[in-house]
Structures are given as structure tokens and as C-alpha cells.
Coordinates of C-alpha atoms in Angstrom, one line a residue:
M10 CA 0.0 0.0 0.0
Q11 CA 1.1 3.6 -0.5
T12 CA 2.3 5.0 2.9
Q13 CA 3.1 8.6 2.3
T14 CA 1.4 11.1 4.6
V15 CA -1.0 13.8 3.4
P16 CA 1.0 17.1 3.2
N17 CA -0.9 20.2 4.2
S18 CA -4.2 18.7 3.5
D19 CA -7.3 20.5 4.6
E20 CA -9.3 17.9 6.5
K21 CA -12.6 19.6 5.7
M22 CA -11.8 19.5 2.0
L23 CA -10.7 15.9 2.2
A24 CA -14.4 15.1 2.9
N25 CA -14.9 15.9 -0.8
Y26 CA -12.2 13.4 -2.0
V27 CA -13.4 10.8 -4.6
P28 CA -10.9 8.0 -5.1
V29 CA -9.8 7.2 -8.7
F30 CA -9.0 3.7 -10.0
V31 CA -7.8 2.6 -13.4
M32 CA -8.8 -0.5 -15.3
L33 CA -6.0 -2.8 -16.3
P34 CA -5.8 -4.1 -19.9
L35 CA -8.2 -6.9 -20.7
G36 CA -5.4 -9.3 -21.6
V37 CA -3.1 -8.5 -18.7
I38 CA -3.3 -12.2 -17.9
T39 CA -3.0 -14.2 -21.1
N40 CA -5.2 -17.1 -22.1
D41 CA -2.3 -19.3 -21.0
N42 CA -2.7 -17.9 -17.5
V43 CA 0.5 -15.9 -17.5
L44 CA 1.2 -12.3 -16.5
E45 CA 1.9 -10.6 -19.8
D46 CA 5.0 -8.4 -20.0
K47 CA 5.6 -8.0 -16.2
E48 CA 8.3 -5.3 -16.6
K49 CA 6.0 -3.1 -18.7
I50 CA 3.0 -3.4 -16.5
E51 CA 5.2 -2.8 -13.4
N52 CA 6.5 0.4 -14.9
Q53 CA 2.9 1.5 -15.8
L54 CA 1.6 0.7 -12.3
K55 CA 4.4 2.8 -10.8
E56 CA 3.4 5.7 -13.1
L57 CA -0.2 5.4 -11.9
R58 CA 1.0 5.4 -8.3
D59 CA 3.1 8.5 -8.9
A60 CA 0.1 10.2 -10.5
G61 CA -1.8 9.8 -7.2
V62 CA -4.2 7.1 -8.5
D63 CA -5.8 5.2 -5.6
G64 CA -5.9 1.7 -7.1
V65 CA -6.6 -0.4 -10.2
M66 CA -9.3 -2.7 -11.4
T67 CA -8.9 -6.0 -13.2
D68 CA -11.1 -8.7 -14.7
V69 CA -10.6 -12.2 -13.1
W70 CA -11.6 -14.3 -16.1
W71 CA -13.6 -17.5 -15.5
G72 CA -12.5 -18.8 -18.9
I73 CA -8.8 -18.7 -17.8
V74 CA -9.0 -19.8 -14.1
E75 CA -11.4 -22.7 -14.5
G76 CA -10.4 -23.4 -18.1
K77 CA -9.0 -26.9 -17.6
G78 CA -12.1 -28.6 -16.2
P79 CA -14.9 -28.3 -13.7
M80 CA -13.6 -27.1 -10.3
Q81 CA -10.0 -27.2 -11.6
Y82 CA -8.9 -23.7 -10.6
D83 CA -5.6 -22.2 -11.5
W84 CA -5.0 -18.8 -9.8
S85 CA -1.2 -18.6 -10.6
G86 CA -1.4 -15.8 -13.1
Y87 CA -3.6 -13.7 -10.9
R88 CA -1.4 -14.3 -7.8
S89 CA 1.5 -12.9 -9.8
L90 CA -0.5 -9.9 -10.8
F91 CA -1.9 -9.2 -7.3
Q92 CA 1.6 -9.5 -5.8
L93 CA 2.8 -6.9 -8.3
I94 CA -0.1 -4.5 -7.6
Q95 CA 0.6 -4.9 -3.9
E96 CA 4.4 -4.2 -4.3
C97 CA 3.6 -1.1 -6.4
G98 CA 1.6 0.4 -3.5
L99 CA -1.9 0.3 -5.1
T100 CA -5.2 -1.1 -4.0
L101 CA -7.4 -3.4 -6.1
Q102 CA -11.0 -3.8 -7.3
A103 CA -11.4 -7.4 -8.7
I104 CA -14.2 -8.3 -11.1
M105 CA -15.5 -11.9 -11.0
S106 CA -15.8 -12.0 -14.8
F107 CA -18.1 -14.9 -15.7
H108 CA -18.5 -13.6 -19.3
Q109 CA -16.6 -14.0 -22.5
C110 CA -14.2 -11.2 -23.6
G111 CA -14.7 -10.5 -27.3
G112 CA -17.7 -9.2 -29.2
N113 CA -18.3 -6.0 -27.3
V114 CA -17.2 -2.4 -27.8
G115 CA -13.5 -2.1 -26.9
D116 CA -12.8 -5.9 -26.7
V117 CA -9.3 -6.2 -28.1
V118 CA -8.6 -9.8 -26.9
N119 CA -10.7 -13.0 -27.1
I120 CA -11.2 -14.9 -23.8
P121 CA -14.0 -17.4 -24.2
L122 CA -16.0 -19.1 -21.5
P123 CA -14.3 -22.3 -20.1
K124 CA -13.9 -25.0 -22.8
W125 CA -15.8 -27.6 -20.8
V126 CA -18.8 -25.2 -20.6
L127 CA -18.7 -24.6 -24.3
E128 CA -18.7 -28.4 -24.8
I129 CA -21.9 -28.7 -22.8
G130 CA -23.3 -26.0 -25.1
E131 CA -22.5 -28.1 -28.1
S132 CA -25.0 -30.7 -27.0
D133 CA -27.4 -28.2 -25.2
P134 CA -27.1 -24.9 -27.0
D135 CA -30.0 -23.6 -24.9
I136 CA -27.6 -22.8 -22.1
F137 CA -26.8 -19.6 -24.0
Y138 CA -29.0 -16.5 -24.5
T139 CA -30.9 -16.8 -27.7
N140 CA -32.8 -14.3 -29.9
R141 CA -36.0 -14.8 -31.8
S142 CA -34.1 -15.9 -34.9
G143 CA -32.4 -18.7 -32.9
N144 CA -28.9 -17.0 -32.8
R145 CA -27.0 -18.1 -29.7
N146 CA -24.8 -15.8 -27.7
R147 CA -21.9 -17.4 -26.1
E148 CA -20.9 -14.4 -24.0
Y149 CA -22.7 -15.5 -20.9
L150 CA -25.0 -18.3 -19.7
T151 CA -28.7 -17.7 -19.9
I152 CA -30.5 -16.8 -16.7
G153 CA -32.7 -19.8 -17.6
V154 CA -30.0 -22.2 -16.3
D155 CA -29.3 -20.3 -13.0
N156 CA -31.0 -23.1 -11.0
L157 CA -30.7 -26.1 -13.3
P158 CA -28.0 -28.7 -12.7
V159 CA -26.8 -28.9 -16.3
F160 CA -23.1 -28.4 -15.5
Y161 CA -22.1 -31.9 -14.4
G162 CA -24.6 -31.8 -11.6
R163 CA -24.1 -28.1 -10.7
T164 CA -26.4 -25.2 -11.5
A165 CA -25.0 -22.0 -13.0
V166 CA -25.4 -20.2 -9.6
Q167 CA -23.4 -23.0 -7.9
V168 CA -20.7 -22.8 -10.6
Y169 CA -20.3 -19.0 -9.9
S170 CA -20.4 -19.6 -6.2
D171 CA -17.7 -22.3 -6.3
F172 CA -15.5 -20.0 -8.3
M173 CA -15.8 -17.2 -5.7
K174 CA -15.2 -19.7 -2.8
S175 CA -12.0 -20.8 -4.5
F176 CA -11.0 -17.2 -5.0
R177 CA -11.5 -16.4 -1.3
E178 CA -9.5 -19.4 -0.2
E179 CA -6.6 -18.9 -2.7
M180 CA -6.4 -15.1 -2.2
S181 CA -6.8 -15.1 1.6
D182 CA -3.4 -13.5 2.2
F183 CA -4.2 -10.6 -0.1
L184 CA -7.7 -10.3 1.5
E185 CA -6.2 -10.2 4.9
A186 CA -3.5 -7.6 3.8
G187 CA -6.3 -5.2 2.7
L188 CA -5.2 -5.2 -1.0
L189 CA -8.8 -5.8 -2.2
L190 CA -11.2 -3.0 -1.7
D191 CA -14.1 -4.5 -3.5
I192 CA -15.3 -7.5 -5.4
E193 CA -17.4 -6.6 -8.4
V194 CA -19.6 -9.6 -9.2
G195 CA -20.2 -10.1 -12.9
L196 CA -23.8 -10.7 -13.7
G197 CA -24.0 -10.6 -17.5
P198 CA -22.3 -9.7 -20.7
A199 CA -19.4 -7.3 -20.3
G200 CA -19.8 -8.0 -16.5
E201 CA -23.0 -5.9 -16.5
L202 CA -26.4 -6.8 -15.0
R203 CA -28.3 -6.9 -18.4
Y204 CA -29.2 -9.1 -21.3
P205 CA -26.8 -9.3 -24.3
S206 CA -29.3 -7.3 -26.4
Y207 CA -26.8 -5.5 -28.6
P208 CA -24.0 -7.8 -29.7
Q209 CA -21.6 -6.5 -32.3
S210 CA -20.7 -10.1 -33.1
Q211 CA -24.3 -10.6 -34.4
G212 CA -24.3 -7.4 -36.5
W213 CA -25.6 -4.8 -34.1
V214 CA -24.6 -1.3 -34.9
F215 CA -25.2 1.8 -32.7
P216 CA -27.9 3.1 -32.3
G217 CA -30.0 -0.1 -33.1
I218 CA -32.7 -0.9 -30.5
G219 CA -31.3 -4.4 -29.9
E220 CA -33.4 -7.6 -29.5
F221 CA -34.9 -9.5 -26.6
Q222 CA -32.8 -12.5 -25.5
C223 CA -35.2 -15.0 -24.0
Y224 CA -35.9 -17.5 -26.7
D225 CA -33.8 -20.4 -25.3
K226 CA -36.0 -23.4 -24.3
Y227 CA -35.5 -22.7 -20.6
L228 CA -36.7 -19.1 -20.6
K229 CA -39.4 -19.9 -23.1
A230 CA -40.8 -22.4 -20.6
E231 CA -40.6 -19.9 -17.8
F232 CA -42.5 -17.3 -19.7
K233 CA -45.1 -19.8 -20.7
Q234 CA -45.7 -20.4 -16.9
A235 CA -45.8 -16.7 -16.2
A236 CA -48.4 -16.2 -18.9
K237 CA -50.4 -19.0 -17.5
D238 CA -50.2 -17.5 -14.0
A239 CA -51.5 -14.2 -15.5
S240 CA -54.5 -16.2 -16.9
H241 CA -53.3 -15.9 -20.4
P242 CA -51.8 -19.3 -21.4
E243 CA -52.2 -18.3 -25.1
W244 CA -49.6 -15.5 -24.8
E245 CA -46.2 -16.2 -26.5
L246 CA -42.9 -14.3 -26.4
P247 CA -42.9 -11.1 -28.6
D248 CA -42.7 -11.6 -32.3
D249 CA -43.2 -7.9 -33.2
A250 CA -40.1 -6.3 -31.6
G251 CA -38.0 -6.0 -34.7
E252 CA -34.3 -6.7 -35.2
Y253 CA -31.0 -5.4 -33.8
N254 CA -30.7 -2.3 -36.0
D255 CA -34.3 -1.2 -36.2
T256 CA -35.7 2.0 -34.8
P257 CA -38.5 2.0 -32.3
E258 CA -41.1 3.4 -34.8
S259 CA -40.3 0.7 -37.3
T260 CA -41.6 -2.0 -34.9
K261 CA -45.1 -2.8 -33.7
F262 CA -43.8 -3.4 -30.2
F263 CA -41.9 -0.1 -29.5
R264 CA -43.8 2.3 -31.7
S265 CA -46.1 5.0 -30.4
N266 CA -49.1 3.2 -28.8
G267 CA -47.2 -0.1 -29.4
T268 CA -47.4 -3.5 -27.8
Y269 CA -45.3 -2.4 -24.9
L270 CA -48.2 -0.4 -23.6
T271 CA -50.7 -3.4 -23.7
D272 CA -51.4 -5.8 -20.9
R273 CA -49.5 -8.5 -22.8
G274 CA -46.5 -6.2 -23.3
K275 CA -46.5 -5.1 -19.6
I276 CA -46.7 -8.7 -18.4
F277 CA -43.8 -9.7 -20.6
L278 CA -41.6 -6.7 -19.7
T279 CA -42.2 -7.2 -16.0
W280 CA -41.3 -10.8 -16.3
Y281 CA -38.2 -10.1 -18.4
S282 CA -36.8 -7.4 -16.1
N283 CA -37.8 -9.2 -12.9
K284 CA -35.6 -12.2 -14.1
L285 CA -32.6 -9.8 -14.0
L286 CA -33.4 -8.7 -10.4
I287 CA -33.8 -12.3 -9.2
H288 CA -30.5 -13.3 -11.0
G289 CA -28.6 -10.5 -9.4
D290 CA -30.1 -11.1 -6.0
E291 CA -29.3 -14.8 -5.9
I292 CA -25.7 -14.5 -7.0
L293 CA -25.0 -11.6 -4.7
D294 CA -26.5 -13.7 -1.9
E295 CA -23.8 -16.3 -2.6
A296 CA -21.1 -13.6 -2.8
N297 CA -22.2 -12.1 0.5
Q298 CA -22.0 -15.4 2.3
I299 CA -18.6 -16.2 0.8
F300 CA -16.9 -12.9 1.6
L301 CA -18.7 -12.3 4.9
G302 CA -16.4 -10.7 7.4
C303 CA -13.8 -9.7 4.8
K304 CA -12.9 -6.0 4.8
L305 CA -14.2 -5.2 1.4
K306 CA -17.4 -4.2 -0.4
L307 CA -19.4 -6.0 -3.0
A308 CA -20.3 -4.2 -6.2
T309 CA -22.3 -4.7 -9.4
K310 CA -22.0 -2.9 -12.7
V311 CA -25.1 -1.6 -14.5
A312 CA -24.9 -0.7 -18.2
G313 CA -25.5 2.9 -19.4
I314 CA -28.0 2.3 -22.3
H315 CA -28.4 6.0 -23.2
W316 CA -29.7 5.6 -26.8
W317 CA -33.4 6.0 -27.3
Y318 CA -33.7 7.3 -23.8
K319 CA -35.5 10.3 -25.1
S320 CA -38.1 8.2 -27.0
D321 CA -41.3 7.2 -25.2
S322 CA -40.6 3.4 -25.3
H323 CA -37.0 3.5 -24.2
A324 CA -36.5 0.6 -26.6
A325 CA -32.8 -0.1 -26.2
E326 CA -33.2 -0.2 -22.4
L327 CA -36.2 -2.5 -22.6
T328 CA -34.4 -5.1 -24.7
S329 CA -31.4 -4.9 -22.3
G330 CA -33.8 -5.8 -19.4
F331 CA -34.2 -2.3 -17.9
Y332 CA -38.0 -1.7 -17.8
N333 CA -37.6 2.0 -17.6
L334 CA -40.3 4.4 -19.0
N335 CA -41.2 8.0 -18.4
D336 CA -43.7 6.8 -15.7
R337 CA -41.7 3.8 -14.4
D338 CA -38.2 3.7 -12.9
G339 CA -36.4 0.7 -14.1
Y340 CA -33.2 1.3 -12.1
R341 CA -34.2 2.1 -8.5
P342 CA -35.5 -1.5 -7.9
I343 CA -32.0 -2.7 -8.8
A344 CA -30.6 -0.2 -6.3
R345 CA -33.0 -1.5 -3.7
M346 CA -32.0 -5.1 -4.4
L347 CA -28.3 -4.1 -4.0
S348 CA -29.0 -2.4 -0.7
R349 CA -29.8 -5.6 1.0
H350 CA -26.4 -7.0 0.1
H351 CA -24.6 -3.7 1.1
A352 CA -23.4 -3.5 -2.5
I353 CA -22.1 -0.6 -4.6
L354 CA -24.0 0.3 -7.8
N355 CA -21.3 0.9 -10.5
F356 CA -22.7 2.8 -13.5
T357 CA -21.2 3.6 -16.8
C358 CA -21.1 6.4 -19.4
L359 CA -20.2 9.1 -16.8
E360 CA -18.2 11.0 -19.5
M361 CA -20.9 11.4 -22.1
R362 CA -22.7 14.6 -22.8
N363 CA -26.0 15.0 -24.8
A364 CA -24.4 17.4 -27.3
E365 CA -21.9 14.8 -28.4
Q366 CA -24.5 12.2 -29.5
K367 CA -26.2 11.8 -32.8
A368 CA -29.6 13.5 -32.8
A369 CA -31.1 10.4 -34.6
A370 CA -30.3 8.2 -31.6
K371 CA -32.5 10.2 -29.2
S372 CA -29.8 9.8 -26.6
E373 CA -29.7 11.5 -23.2
P374 CA -26.7 10.2 -21.2
E375 CA -26.7 13.1 -18.9
E376 CA -30.3 12.6 -17.7
L377 CA -29.8 8.8 -17.6
V378 CA -26.8 9.2 -15.3
Q379 CA -28.8 11.6 -13.1
Q380 CA -31.7 9.2 -12.8
V381 CA -29.6 6.1 -12.0
L382 CA -27.3 7.8 -9.5
S383 CA -30.2 9.6 -7.8
G384 CA -32.0 6.3 -7.5
G385 CA -29.0 4.7 -5.8
W386 CA -28.7 7.6 -3.3
R387 CA -32.4 7.5 -2.6
E388 CA -32.0 3.8 -1.7
N389 CA -29.1 4.7 0.6
I390 CA -26.4 2.8 -1.3
E391 CA -23.0 3.9 -2.5
V392 CA -22.8 4.7 -6.2
A393 CA -19.6 4.5 -8.3
G394 CA -19.0 4.8 -12.0
E395 CA -16.9 4.4 -15.1
N396 CA -16.4 6.1 -18.4
A397 CA -17.9 4.0 -21.3
L398 CA -15.3 4.8 -23.9
P399 CA -11.6 5.8 -23.6
R400 CA -11.4 9.6 -23.5
Y401 CA -8.4 11.9 -23.0
D402 CA -10.0 15.3 -23.3
A403 CA -11.0 18.1 -20.9
A404 CA -14.7 17.9 -21.8
A405 CA -15.0 14.3 -20.8
Y406 CA -13.1 14.8 -17.5
N407 CA -15.2 17.8 -16.6
Q408 CA -18.4 15.8 -17.1
I409 CA -17.1 13.0 -14.9
L410 CA -16.2 15.5 -12.2
L411 CA -19.6 17.0 -12.4
N412 CA -21.2 13.6 -11.9
A413 CA -18.8 12.7 -9.1
R414 CA -20.0 15.8 -7.1
P415 CA -23.2 17.1 -8.7
N416 CA -23.4 20.1 -6.4
G417 CA -19.7 20.8 -6.2
V418 CA -17.3 20.7 -3.2
N419 CA -18.1 21.9 0.3
K420 CA -15.2 23.7 1.8
E421 CA -16.6 23.0 5.3
G422 CA -17.0 19.3 5.1
P423 CA -18.8 16.5 3.1
P424 CA -20.5 17.6 -0.1
K425 CA -24.3 17.3 -0.5
L426 CA -23.8 14.4 -3.0
R427 CA -20.6 12.5 -3.8
M428 CA -19.9 9.3 -5.7
Y429 CA -18.0 6.6 -3.8
G430 CA -15.4 6.2 -6.5
M431 CA -14.6 6.4 -10.2
T432 CA -12.8 3.8 -12.3
Y433 CA -11.1 5.1 -15.5
L434 CA -11.3 2.9 -18.6
R435 CA -8.5 2.0 -19.2
L436 CA -4.7 1.8 -18.8
S437 CA -3.0 2.0 -22.3
D438 CA 0.0 3.4 -24.1
G439 CA -2.4 6.2 -25.3
L440 CA -3.2 7.2 -21.7
L441 CA 0.4 7.4 -20.8
E442 CA 1.4 9.7 -23.7
E443 CA 2.8 12.8 -22.1
K444 CA 0.1 15.2 -23.1
N445 CA -2.7 12.8 -22.2
F446 CA -1.2 11.8 -19.0
N447 CA -0.6 15.3 -17.8
L448 CA -4.3 16.1 -18.2
F449 CA -5.2 12.8 -16.5
K450 CA -3.0 13.7 -13.5
T451 CA -4.9 17.0 -13.3
F452 CA -8.2 15.1 -13.4
V453 CA -7.0 12.8 -10.5
K454 CA -6.1 15.9 -8.5
K455 CA -9.5 17.5 -9.1
M456 CA -11.3 14.2 -8.2
H457 CA -9.3 14.4 -5.0
A458 CA -10.7 18.0 -4.5
D459 CA -7.3 19.5 -5.0
Q460 CA -5.9 17.4 -2.1
E461 CA -2.8 15.2 -2.3
Y462 CA -3.2 11.4 -2.6
C463 CA -4.7 10.2 0.7
P464 CA -3.6 6.8 1.9
D465 CA -6.1 6.6 4.7
P466 CA -9.7 6.1 3.5
K467 CA -10.9 7.0 7.0
M468 CA -9.9 10.6 6.3
Y469 CA -12.6 10.9 3.6
N470 CA -15.2 8.7 5.3
H471 CA -14.4 5.5 3.2
E472 CA -13.2 3.3 6.0
I473 CA -14.2 -0.3 5.1
G474 CA -15.3 -2.6 7.9
P475 CA -16.0 -6.3 7.7
L476 CA -18.7 -7.2 5.2
E477 CA -22.0 -7.6 7.0
A478 CA -24.5 -10.4 6.2
S479 CA -27.2 -9.6 3.6
A480 CA -30.5 -8.3 5.1
P481 CA -33.6 -10.5 4.8
K482 CA -34.8 -11.2 1.3
L483 CA -37.2 -8.5 -0.1
S484 CA -40.3 -9.7 -1.9
M485 CA -40.8 -8.8 -5.5
E486 CA -43.6 -6.4 -4.4
E487 CA -41.2 -4.6 -2.1
L488 CA -38.6 -4.3 -4.9
L489 CA -41.2 -3.1 -7.4
E490 CA -42.4 -0.3 -5.1
A491 CA -39.2 1.4 -6.2
T492 CA -40.5 1.7 -9.8
K493 CA -42.5 4.8 -8.7
P494 CA -40.7 7.6 -10.5
M495 CA -39.1 10.4 -8.5
E496 CA -37.4 13.6 -9.6
P497 CA -33.6 13.2 -9.7
F498 CA -31.6 15.3 -7.5
P499 CA -30.6 18.7 -9.0
W500 CA -27.2 18.8 -10.8
D501 CA -25.1 21.9 -11.3
K502 CA -24.6 23.0 -14.9
E503 CA -20.8 22.7 -14.6
T504 CA -18.3 21.3 -12.2
D505 CA -16.5 23.7 -9.9
M506 CA -13.3 21.6 -10.3
R507 CA -12.6 21.9 -14.0
V508 CA -9.4 20.3 -15.3
D509 CA -8.9 23.1 -17.8
D510 CA -9.5 25.7 -15.1
G511 CA -11.2 28.2 -17.3
G512 CA -8.3 28.3 -19.8
G513 CA -5.6 28.2 -17.1
F514 CA -4.6 24.7 -18.1
V515 CA -4.2 25.7 -21.7
F516 CA -2.3 28.8 -20.8
A517 CA 0.1 26.8 -18.6
N518 CA 0.7 24.4 -21.5
L519 CA 1.6 27.3 -23.8
I520 CA 4.0 28.7 -21.2
K521 CA 5.6 25.2 -20.8
K522 CA 6.0 24.8 -24.6
F523 CA 7.5 28.3 -24.8
F524 CA 10.2 27.6 -22.2
S525 CA 10.9 24.1 -23.6
R526 CA 12.2 25.7 -26.8
F527 CA 15.1 27.1 -24.8
K528 CA 16.0 23.8 -23.2
K529 CA 16.8 22.2 -26.6

């Protein structure tokens, strides 16, 4: 861990401090379970530490660790990486990555699910999410097998649970040393709690509405039962919701006065989104029992589906599993579910601004972020976030800073609203280029409310105690009470901690360039 003291820090201003983490490259551990280019990554970690970064985040890939066979775990590559992170004085956020790497925006390496799982899928392809055309998605197992013992006698939930148990046992020394601050439990494609509704590997292109992913035989049977319970045994899964790259108005389901507004549409969308809530709840229950007493927090990532947010049907959100409409909050029930497990809600697209989006996409990332973060705060949970795409510019950093403290800093103590932390996507040669890295260092300092790196989380009210047991299970009725829409908290128009300092940063760079001429 970093051990330097905080020089001349104003303790009241420290209450505004938001820690910054950096995601490591997707392939930092190779498919062969080896730490790739140790010397290079060590130098990069040291640069991050010197920049005041609080820690790093890494995927812990199921496909690598349990690749050789059921319950044959090999943690050697990750032990090497964790040791290096510890030696470099950084803390760690570890993602239990039960998904495939490859096929999503930004995936530059290919790490499939374990070979033995894919082999089961050869004889039973319905273990994978399936669209209406019958295309299988091998990124993540369908929710339909969560509680079916199709993996050599184990259910999917048991498989995830056993993986996490092994992680706790094998990494106990790092856990006891306080290296790990949180365990983010992957709950879907890209590690996000959602359906794989917009796969590039199947031809999806932004801003397509995506497709529902519930046509495997297991989820089909479950919906048939749900329709029967609703006294409509004749109802089938939607056949009028279009294809990946359609617009809402080109479909019967999502168009104005479309199927989504009918009883049949509402029953389906409620079932589809509730399945996600139950999925997350069950796996977080397992995670809570496994890491009970460890000094860390659990976390879950929720995707920022910002396109078509401004359209009445919110089509892209609905296909992803977020039943979010103008008169129904699809995110606060997730926050309420997370609250019982004392888990952090980690949200994406913090850097995006409405003005940067195509008008045709009817995208409103700013309002979406405000809605989701406000919902988390209203449910009394911690919210954290990430940028969705790599950005090195002042506009993106300023937007993240605004979302991190929507009402600015408070010079007399804690701010009115403050995110728990921010994870920057991602460590790369591009980030470390001098011009980009200088601005990034300024961003880190501004996230820290102009304070020096603080090695003691207690100083900014982030002390992590032993993980407490999950609260009693909430009924679906209790969770769905949170669908009642509420006005988001007010946001300032601009951050009071700009990285470009109203032109001061640009001026400083010009001065630096001017004097550098005389050094040659």
C-alpha cells in the first residue's frame, strides 16, 4: 500500500475526495494464465501510483481460471498480478468475470468461457442466451439455467459460487492484507447486469434498438408459466419487436401506442426485467456469504443504455432488461436489491454529454446518469462509476467531475452528494502519452478535491469494515415499489473543479511549450 502522509491537506476539503481507480488491460493475464510483460506493467503501475491514483481494477476471467475442467482452478497468473499490484503500492478492485471477452465495444482480446462449458453448449445450445431468430450468444450463460444442474450436476449459480469460494481461499493472504477494496460480481455480458441485447458479433450497430434475448427453451418455458399465471396461457414471447438495428417506430412493439403499452406487453416486460433482479439477488446472496467478514465491499455494474432514452418506449433499455419508461423507474428496484447486500452500484457512461450524441439516436446520457445515481442515493447505497469509452479530453473529464460531485465541493465538510469512487477505462499506451497523462493527472487531483493522494480512507469517510450479512430477502412487491418515478436530485450546470481551469490549463501548457524551446 502507499504509505506517504498527506502534506498540508485541509481535513474539511478531504471530505470531498473521490478515489480514482484505473482498469488494467483486458489481456493483462493471457489465455495461458501468464502475467503478460511483467516489466512493462510494473512500470505502468508505478506511473499510476506517482500520478496519485488510488488503485486499479482487473477482470478475473472464469475462462482462464477454470479453463481446464470443472472445479480445476488455477490462480497462478492472478497471484503474480496481485503481488505486483501490492508491491507497487496500489489497492485493487477485482471483477468476477463470468462472461466472455470478445464481441463487445473495446474488446481487443478474445477470452471465451471455459472450454468444458462450451462443450456442454454443443449438446445443449439452450444454455446460452438466444434471440428470436435462434442465434445463440456465447458471451454469458442464460439466466434460464441459473438453478438447473446442467453443468455436471451443478447449477450456474453453484458454478459461480464455487469459483468465488475458491478465489476467497486462494487469495486469503491478499484479502487479509487489505489489498482488495471491492469484489465486483459479474452478472451478465461485459460483466454488467443486463441481457446481451446489442451484440456487435451478431451485426448490431449503434444506435440499433437491440433484441430481446429470452428464446432459449428454458426461458421460453418460464415465460409460458408466467403467462399461465397471468390467466393468459395463449400468450407467447414477442414476435413484433423488430431486429437489432431497427428504430422504435419501425416495430409494432416499440412504436407509439405499441405492444409495450398493452397488458400483454406489460406482463412480458415485467417478467423479463424481474428475471434480472432475481438473477442479481441470488448471486449476490452467494457472494455475500462467501466474503462475509472480509474487509471489502461488493459491487455490481449496470450498463448505461443511453440511446433511445428520449423516445417514449426507451426501446434499447427494454431489450437490455431495464423496464424504464417516463412513468416507471427501471433502475431504483436494482438499487433496492443491491441495498440488502450492502453492495455498490457501479454505473457507466459518466463522461458522455448529450451534445456529443447523434440526434437520430435520441440519446440523453446526462439525464440517464442523473436518474440512476439519484436512485442509488435514494436507496441509501454507494454509487460509483466508469467512463464507457476511452477519452483523454477536458470535456470528458469535466463531465465525470460534475457527476462525481453534482453540487460541487463543500469547503466546510462533506458535499451534498458524492460518488463513492470512479474507475477510469483504461490503462493503455495512449493514456500514458505525455500530453494525455498530464491532463489525466490534473483530473485525478480534481477528483481528490485538489488534495494530495490520501492513503487513509478514514480521512474521507471511506473506511471499510468487515462485510456484513445480507439483510432479509425482499419480496418482488417490495422491490417493485421502487418503480415509482421520483425527480432526480438537481445537478449543477458545470463542475467547480474543471481540469482546464477556465483556460488556465491551456495557458500553462503554452508557457511550458514556450520555455521548452530554450531547453533544446
